[in-house]
Amino acid sequence: MLVWIKEGTAQVNTSSATEAREIGSRIVIAGIAAIVAILAITAVLLFINLPDANAFNARVERLFIENDTLTGNAEIKLLEILAQSGTAFSDTLVSYRFIIFVLLVFATALLIAAVAFLVMLIALNRRMGRIERQGIEVNSLTISRDQKAVYLNDFEFKLTDAAIETLAVLAEARMDDEVLTGAEIEGVISGRNAADCDEAAGATRIKRLRDTLGNQMMSELLVKNIARKGYVLAIDKDVIRMI
């Protein structure tokens, strides 16, 4: 059994990634809290400055008190109409307050959702940018010849014997910081001299490996073709394990 791994480097990378996620989470929570606080202050100020629902009724009552000499039927009827209007105004203002409250709650929910989706999009764009620049972010790559399986970031891939051998050759070359041509890959697997092997044979093995891995984007980023040099695994050599 052969095992290659540098735990110190992996721990440092994991720690940095964890700290970055924690900082991002704190920023998101602080942003959402700020939005809620601003809307809460706005709601308080708005409700404080809204007219009192009983203001109109108070004015009508004042009219009754200050004009007790109004005893005619028409005058009494007018005061009754004013009183009814005050009650209607009070009910309308109460309904307006409820509508404003509902709209503020709805606006808060929309803003929080918008911030959450914005953060998700930014995180996704950054992750895609890292993938485009560096290839797949691989934390562990374990190759098991006995089980004919590859464990990539805890995802299991069942491969054929030929695909396992091709991936193992690429992994060993990556740990030695080497780039192999198609002829060299074919030579290592077949046990012949690379000069006697065909470049197309190695390229065919690479194609079959990519087809076996399935996902075109993942396989293309995992096994990179460097122009005029050859093929290489686009991952950190410290995460490779062979058993």
mmCIF file of C-alpha atoms in Angstrom:
data_model
loop_
_atom_site.group_PDB
_atom_site.id
_atom_site.type_symbol
_atom_site.label_atom_id
_atom_site.label_comp_id
_atom_site.label_asym_id
_atom_site.label_seq_id
_atom_site.Cartn_x
_atom_site.Cartn_y
_atom_site.Cartn_z
ATOM 1 C CA MET A 1 0.000 0.000 0.000
ATOM 2 C CA LEU A 2 1.284 3.424 -0.961
ATOM 3 C CA VAL A 3 -0.055 6.612 0.602
ATOM 4 C CA TRP A 4 0.980 10.147 -0.307
ATOM 5 C CA ILE A 5 -0.541 13.023 1.681
ATOM 6 C CA LYS A 6 0.622 16.137 3.509
ATOM 7 C CA GLU A 7 -1.786 16.703 6.367
ATOM 8 C CA GLY A 8 -0.302 20.059 7.320
ATOM 9 C CA THR A 9 -1.049 21.644 3.958
ATOM 10 C CA ALA A 10 -4.539 20.157 3.863
ATOM 11 C CA GLN A 11 -5.290 21.460 7.353
ATOM 12 C CA VAL A 12 -4.090 24.956 6.447
ATOM 13 C CA ASN A 13 -6.206 25.005 3.279
ATOM 14 C CA THR A 14 -9.248 23.687 5.160
ATOM 15 C CA SER A 15 -8.767 26.220 7.936
ATOM 16 C CA SER A 16 -8.523 29.101 5.460
ATOM 17 C CA ALA A 17 -11.637 27.961 3.629
ATOM 18 C CA THR A 18 -13.535 27.593 6.920
ATOM 19 C CA GLU A 19 -12.503 31.071 8.063
ATOM 20 C CA ALA A 20 -13.562 32.545 4.716
ATOM 21 C CA ARG A 21 -16.984 30.873 4.986
ATOM 22 C CA GLU A 22 -17.414 32.106 8.561
ATOM 23 C CA ILE A 23 -16.539 35.675 7.560
ATOM 24 C CA GLY A 24 -18.963 35.477 4.632
ATOM 25 C CA SER A 25 -21.723 34.153 6.906
ATOM 26 C CA ARG A 26 -21.155 36.981 9.379
ATOM 27 C CA ILE A 27 -21.344 39.566 6.596
ATOM 28 C CA VAL A 28 -24.611 38.085 5.321
ATOM 29 C CA ILE A 29 -26.133 38.007 8.811
ATOM 30 C CA ALA A 30 -24.991 41.589 9.465
ATOM 31 C CA GLY A 31 -26.486 42.738 6.132
ATOM 32 C CA ILE A 32 -29.829 41.075 6.822
ATOM 33 C CA ALA A 33 -29.874 42.497 10.362
ATOM 34 C CA ALA A 34 -29.145 45.982 8.986
ATOM 35 C CA ILE A 35 -32.026 45.675 6.488
ATOM 36 C CA VAL A 36 -34.442 44.574 9.212
ATOM 37 C CA ALA A 37 -33.267 47.385 11.522
ATOM 38 C CA ILE A 38 -33.659 50.061 8.820
ATOM 39 C CA LEU A 39 -37.155 48.870 7.912
ATOM 40 C CA ALA A 40 -38.130 48.656 11.597
ATOM 41 C CA ILE A 41 -36.982 52.243 12.205
ATOM 42 C CA THR A 42 -38.831 53.355 9.070
ATOM 43 C CA ALA A 43 -42.015 51.621 10.260
ATOM 44 C CA VAL A 44 -41.796 53.221 13.708
ATOM 45 C CA LEU A 45 -41.273 56.701 12.274
ATOM 46 C CA LEU A 46 -44.087 56.190 9.781
ATOM 47 C CA PHE A 47 -46.584 55.029 12.387
ATOM 48 C CA ILE A 48 -45.589 57.838 14.756
ATOM 49 C CA ASN A 49 -46.204 60.481 12.090
ATOM 50 C CA LEU A 50 -49.525 59.033 10.930
ATOM 51 C CA PRO A 51 -52.527 61.003 12.233
ATOM 52 C CA ASP A 52 -54.380 59.643 15.216
ATOM 53 C CA ALA A 53 -57.348 57.496 14.228
ATOM 54 C CA ASN A 54 -59.532 59.321 16.792
ATOM 55 C CA ALA A 55 -58.394 62.815 15.790
ATOM 56 C CA PHE A 56 -61.502 63.453 13.684
ATOM 57 C CA ASN A 57 -63.813 62.141 16.411
ATOM 58 C CA ALA A 58 -62.093 64.394 18.946
ATOM 59 C CA ARG A 59 -62.745 67.423 16.745
ATOM 60 C CA VAL A 60 -66.429 66.469 16.362
ATOM 61 C CA GLU A 61 -66.734 65.975 20.103
ATOM 62 C CA ARG A 62 -65.194 69.401 20.611
ATOM 63 C CA LEU A 63 -67.817 70.865 18.279
ATOM 64 C CA PHE A 64 -70.575 69.293 20.388
ATOM 65 C CA ILE A 65 -69.090 70.726 23.597
ATOM 66 C CA GLU A 66 -68.322 74.209 22.316
ATOM 67 C CA ASN A 67 -71.598 74.602 20.421
ATOM 68 C CA ASP A 68 -74.187 73.422 22.878
ATOM 69 C CA THR A 69 -76.502 76.126 21.576
ATOM 70 C CA LEU A 70 -76.953 74.201 18.332
ATOM 71 C CA THR A 71 -80.291 72.653 19.135
ATOM 72 C CA GLY A 72 -82.049 72.786 15.772
ATOM 73 C CA ASN A 73 -82.914 69.578 13.988
ATOM 74 C CA ALA A 74 -80.768 70.465 10.975
ATOM 75 C CA GLU A 75 -77.833 71.395 13.177
ATOM 76 C CA ILE A 76 -78.116 68.200 15.215
ATOM 77 C CA LYS A 77 -78.369 66.193 11.999
ATOM 78 C CA LEU A 78 -75.184 67.865 10.711
ATOM 79 C CA LEU A 79 -73.331 67.003 13.907
ATOM 80 C CA GLU A 80 -74.495 63.397 13.650
ATOM 81 C CA ILE A 81 -73.218 63.221 10.074
ATOM 82 C CA LEU A 82 -69.882 64.637 11.221
ATOM 83 C CA ALA A 83 -69.718 62.040 13.993
ATOM 84 C CA GLN A 84 -70.419 59.228 11.528
ATOM 85 C CA SER A 85 -67.793 60.623 9.163
ATOM 86 C CA GLY A 86 -65.272 60.644 12.034
ATOM 87 C CA THR A 87 -66.003 57.004 12.780
ATOM 88 C CA ALA A 88 -65.610 56.099 9.093
ATOM 89 C CA PHE A 89 -62.331 58.031 8.954
ATOM 90 C CA SER A 90 -61.072 56.212 12.057
ATOM 91 C CA ASP A 91 -61.900 52.790 10.576
ATOM 92 C CA THR A 92 -60.254 53.732 7.272
ATOM 93 C CA LEU A 93 -57.083 54.892 9.004
ATOM 94 C CA VAL A 94 -56.891 51.654 11.010
ATOM 95 C CA SER A 95 -57.150 49.638 7.786
ATOM 96 C CA TYR A 96 -54.428 51.811 6.230
ATOM 97 C CA ARG A 97 -52.168 51.119 9.194
ATOM 98 C CA PHE A 98 -52.689 47.381 8.745
ATOM 99 C CA ILE A 99 -51.998 47.614 4.992
ATOM 100 C CA ILE A 100 -48.801 49.592 5.614
ATOM 101 C CA PHE A 101 -47.695 47.005 8.186
ATOM 102 C CA VAL A 102 -48.294 44.129 5.736
ATOM 103 C CA LEU A 103 -46.405 45.972 2.965
ATOM 104 C CA LEU A 104 -43.447 46.588 5.273
ATOM 105 C CA VAL A 105 -43.319 42.913 6.247
ATOM 106 C CA PHE A 106 -43.523 41.941 2.573
ATOM 107 C CA ALA A 107 -40.750 44.405 1.673
ATOM 108 C CA THR A 108 -38.560 43.019 4.472
ATOM 109 C CA ALA A 109 -39.045 39.449 3.227
ATOM 110 C CA LEU A 110 -38.266 40.469 -0.366
ATOM 111 C CA LEU A 111 -35.106 42.349 0.626
ATOM 112 C CA ILE A 112 -33.855 39.456 2.747
ATOM 113 C CA ALA A 113 -34.542 37.014 -0.095
ATOM 114 C CA ALA A 114 -32.801 39.347 -2.564
ATOM 115 C CA VAL A 115 -29.718 39.590 -0.339
ATOM 116 C CA ALA A 116 -29.640 35.805 0.136
ATOM 117 C CA PHE A 117 -29.918 35.143 -3.613
ATOM 118 C CA LEU A 118 -27.306 37.814 -4.343
ATOM 119 C CA VAL A 119 -24.860 36.221 -1.924
ATOM 120 C CA MET A 120 -25.536 32.791 -3.434
ATOM 121 C CA LEU A 121 -24.923 34.112 -6.961
ATOM 122 C CA ILE A 122 -21.691 35.831 -5.911
ATOM 123 C CA ALA A 123 -20.475 32.657 -4.193
ATOM 124 C CA LEU A 124 -21.416 30.552 -7.225
ATOM 125 C CA ASN A 125 -19.666 32.941 -9.628
ATOM 126 C CA ARG A 126 -16.522 32.908 -7.487
ATOM 127 C CA ARG A 127 -16.565 29.119 -7.334
ATOM 128 C CA MET A 128 -17.021 28.860 -11.097
ATOM 129 C CA GLY A 129 -14.200 31.372 -11.565
ATOM 130 C CA ARG A 130 -11.879 29.256 -9.403
ATOM 131 C CA ILE A 131 -12.851 26.160 -11.361
ATOM 132 C CA GLU A 132 -12.125 27.928 -14.659
ATOM 133 C CA ARG A 133 -8.737 29.156 -13.407
ATOM 134 C CA GLN A 134 -7.571 26.139 -11.428
ATOM 135 C CA GLY A 135 -9.688 23.228 -12.541
ATOM 136 C CA ILE A 136 -11.804 21.107 -10.213
ATOM 137 C CA GLU A 137 -11.359 21.803 -6.505
ATOM 138 C CA VAL A 138 -10.328 18.360 -5.304
ATOM 139 C CA ASN A 139 -9.830 17.761 -1.596
ATOM 140 C CA SER A 140 -9.043 14.073 -1.940
ATOM 141 C CA LEU A 141 -8.442 11.603 -4.761
ATOM 142 C CA THR A 142 -8.167 7.953 -3.726
ATOM 143 C CA ILE A 143 -7.475 5.266 -6.304
ATOM 144 C CA SER A 144 -8.298 1.673 -5.327
ATOM 145 C CA ARG A 145 -7.081 -0.894 -7.833
ATOM 146 C CA ASP A 146 -8.569 -3.806 -5.884
ATOM 147 C CA GLN A 147 -12.076 -2.339 -5.887
ATOM 148 C CA LYS A 148 -11.664 -0.815 -9.357
ATOM 149 C CA ALA A 149 -12.952 2.452 -7.955
ATOM 150 C CA VAL A 150 -11.919 6.073 -7.625
ATOM 151 C CA TYR A 151 -13.070 8.253 -4.716
ATOM 152 C CA LEU A 152 -13.123 11.901 -5.764
ATOM 153 C CA ASN A 153 -14.187 14.253 -2.936
ATOM 154 C CA ASP A 154 -16.017 11.286 -1.336
ATOM 155 C CA PHE A 155 -17.838 10.512 -4.611
ATOM 156 C CA GLU A 156 -17.270 6.975 -5.833
ATOM 157 C CA PHE A 157 -16.648 6.213 -9.510
ATOM 158 C CA LYS A 158 -16.480 2.641 -10.754
ATOM 159 C CA LEU A 159 -13.918 2.376 -13.573
ATOM 160 C CA THR A 160 -12.702 -0.300 -15.928
ATOM 161 C CA ASP A 161 -9.262 -1.879 -15.479
ATOM 162 C CA ALA A 162 -7.878 0.169 -18.374
ATOM 163 C CA ALA A 163 -9.277 3.404 -16.987
ATOM 164 C CA ILE A 164 -7.893 2.650 -13.505
ATOM 165 C CA GLU A 165 -4.430 2.008 -14.948
ATOM 166 C CA THR A 166 -4.534 5.229 -16.981
ATOM 167 C CA LEU A 167 -5.619 7.283 -13.971
ATOM 168 C CA ALA A 168 -2.989 5.627 -11.759
ATOM 169 C CA VAL A 169 -0.247 6.480 -14.266
ATOM 170 C CA LEU A 170 -1.423 10.096 -14.403
ATOM 171 C CA ALA A 171 -1.570 10.241 -10.589
ATOM 172 C CA GLU A 172 1.978 8.924 -10.195
ATOM 173 C CA ALA A 173 3.196 11.391 -12.808
ATOM 174 C CA ARG A 174 1.413 14.248 -11.020
ATOM 175 C CA MET A 175 3.086 13.355 -7.723
ATOM 176 C CA ASP A 176 6.430 13.508 -9.526
ATOM 177 C CA ASP A 177 5.450 16.827 -11.203
ATOM 178 C CA GLU A 178 5.652 15.222 -14.627
ATOM 179 C CA VAL A 179 3.585 15.738 -17.767
ATOM 180 C CA LEU A 180 3.151 12.601 -19.877
ATOM 181 C CA THR A 181 2.567 12.416 -23.587
ATOM 182 C CA GLY A 182 0.179 9.900 -25.045
ATOM 183 C CA ALA A 183 3.100 7.689 -26.121
ATOM 184 C CA GLU A 184 4.589 7.772 -22.612
ATOM 185 C CA ILE A 185 1.263 6.834 -21.063
ATOM 186 C CA GLU A 186 0.912 3.914 -23.444
ATOM 187 C CA GLY A 187 4.525 2.890 -22.771
ATOM 188 C CA VAL A 188 4.101 2.846 -18.978
ATOM 189 C CA ILE A 189 0.872 0.817 -19.155
ATOM 190 C CA SER A 190 2.043 -1.626 -21.826
ATOM 191 C CA GLY A 191 5.595 -1.920 -20.446
ATOM 192 C CA ARG A 192 7.170 -0.922 -23.740
ATOM 193 C CA ASN A 193 9.521 1.865 -24.679
ATOM 194 C CA ALA A 194 7.683 5.148 -25.253
ATOM 195 C CA ALA A 195 9.508 5.576 -28.571
ATOM 196 C CA ASP A 196 7.896 2.364 -29.820
ATOM 197 C CA CYS A 197 4.381 3.456 -28.815
ATOM 198 C CA ASP A 198 1.858 5.444 -30.791
ATOM 199 C CA GLU A 199 0.739 8.846 -29.487
ATOM 200 C CA ALA A 200 -2.813 8.076 -30.598
ATOM 201 C CA ALA A 201 -2.930 4.991 -28.350
ATOM 202 C CA GLY A 202 -2.325 7.100 -25.259
ATOM 203 C CA ALA A 203 -4.822 9.709 -26.453
ATOM 204 C CA THR A 204 -7.387 6.935 -26.855
ATOM 205 C CA ARG A 205 -6.771 5.803 -23.281
ATOM 206 C CA ILE A 206 -7.314 9.374 -22.066
ATOM 207 C CA LYS A 207 -10.539 9.619 -24.050
ATOM 208 C CA ARG A 208 -11.823 6.343 -22.596
ATOM 209 C CA LEU A 209 -10.936 7.528 -19.083
ATOM 210 C CA ARG A 210 -12.886 10.747 -19.613
ATOM 211 C CA ASP A 211 -15.837 8.829 -21.030
ATOM 212 C CA THR A 212 -15.804 6.480 -18.042
ATOM 213 C CA LEU A 213 -15.805 9.379 -15.583
ATOM 214 C CA GLY A 214 -18.990 10.503 -17.308
ATOM 215 C CA ASN A 215 -19.373 14.236 -16.663
ATOM 216 C CA GLN A 216 -17.706 15.985 -19.602
ATOM 217 C CA MET A 217 -16.969 19.218 -17.746
ATOM 218 C CA MET A 218 -15.490 17.404 -14.742
ATOM 219 C CA SER A 219 -13.387 14.999 -16.803
ATOM 220 C CA GLU A 220 -12.052 17.762 -19.071
ATOM 221 C CA LEU A 221 -11.013 19.864 -16.075
ATOM 222 C CA LEU A 222 -9.607 16.910 -14.119
ATOM 223 C CA VAL A 223 -7.469 15.522 -16.940
ATOM 224 C CA LYS A 224 -5.925 18.490 -18.744
ATOM 225 C CA ASN A 225 -4.178 18.445 -22.078
ATOM 226 C CA ILE A 226 -1.229 20.845 -22.189
ATOM 227 C CA ALA A 227 -0.415 21.805 -25.768
ATOM 228 C CA ARG A 228 2.820 20.225 -27.113
ATOM 229 C CA LYS A 229 3.571 18.721 -23.698
ATOM 230 C CA GLY A 230 1.053 16.056 -22.804
ATOM 231 C CA TYR A 231 -1.521 15.146 -20.182
ATOM 232 C CA VAL A 232 -1.653 15.936 -16.471
ATOM 233 C CA LEU A 233 -4.084 15.755 -13.562
ATOM 234 C CA ALA A 234 -5.106 19.333 -12.702
ATOM 235 C CA ILE A 235 -5.154 18.772 -8.929
ATOM 236 C CA ASP A 236 -2.857 19.288 -5.974
ATOM 237 C CA LYS A 237 -0.484 16.349 -5.721
ATOM 238 C CA ASP A 238 -0.781 16.342 -1.909
ATOM 239 C CA VAL A 239 -4.389 15.087 -2.016
ATOM 240 C CA ILE A 240 -3.629 11.977 -4.081
ATOM 241 C CA ARG A 241 -3.818 8.582 -2.378
ATOM 242 C CA MET A 242 -3.274 5.205 -4.014
ATOM 243 C CA ILE A 243 -4.274 1.968 -2.327
#
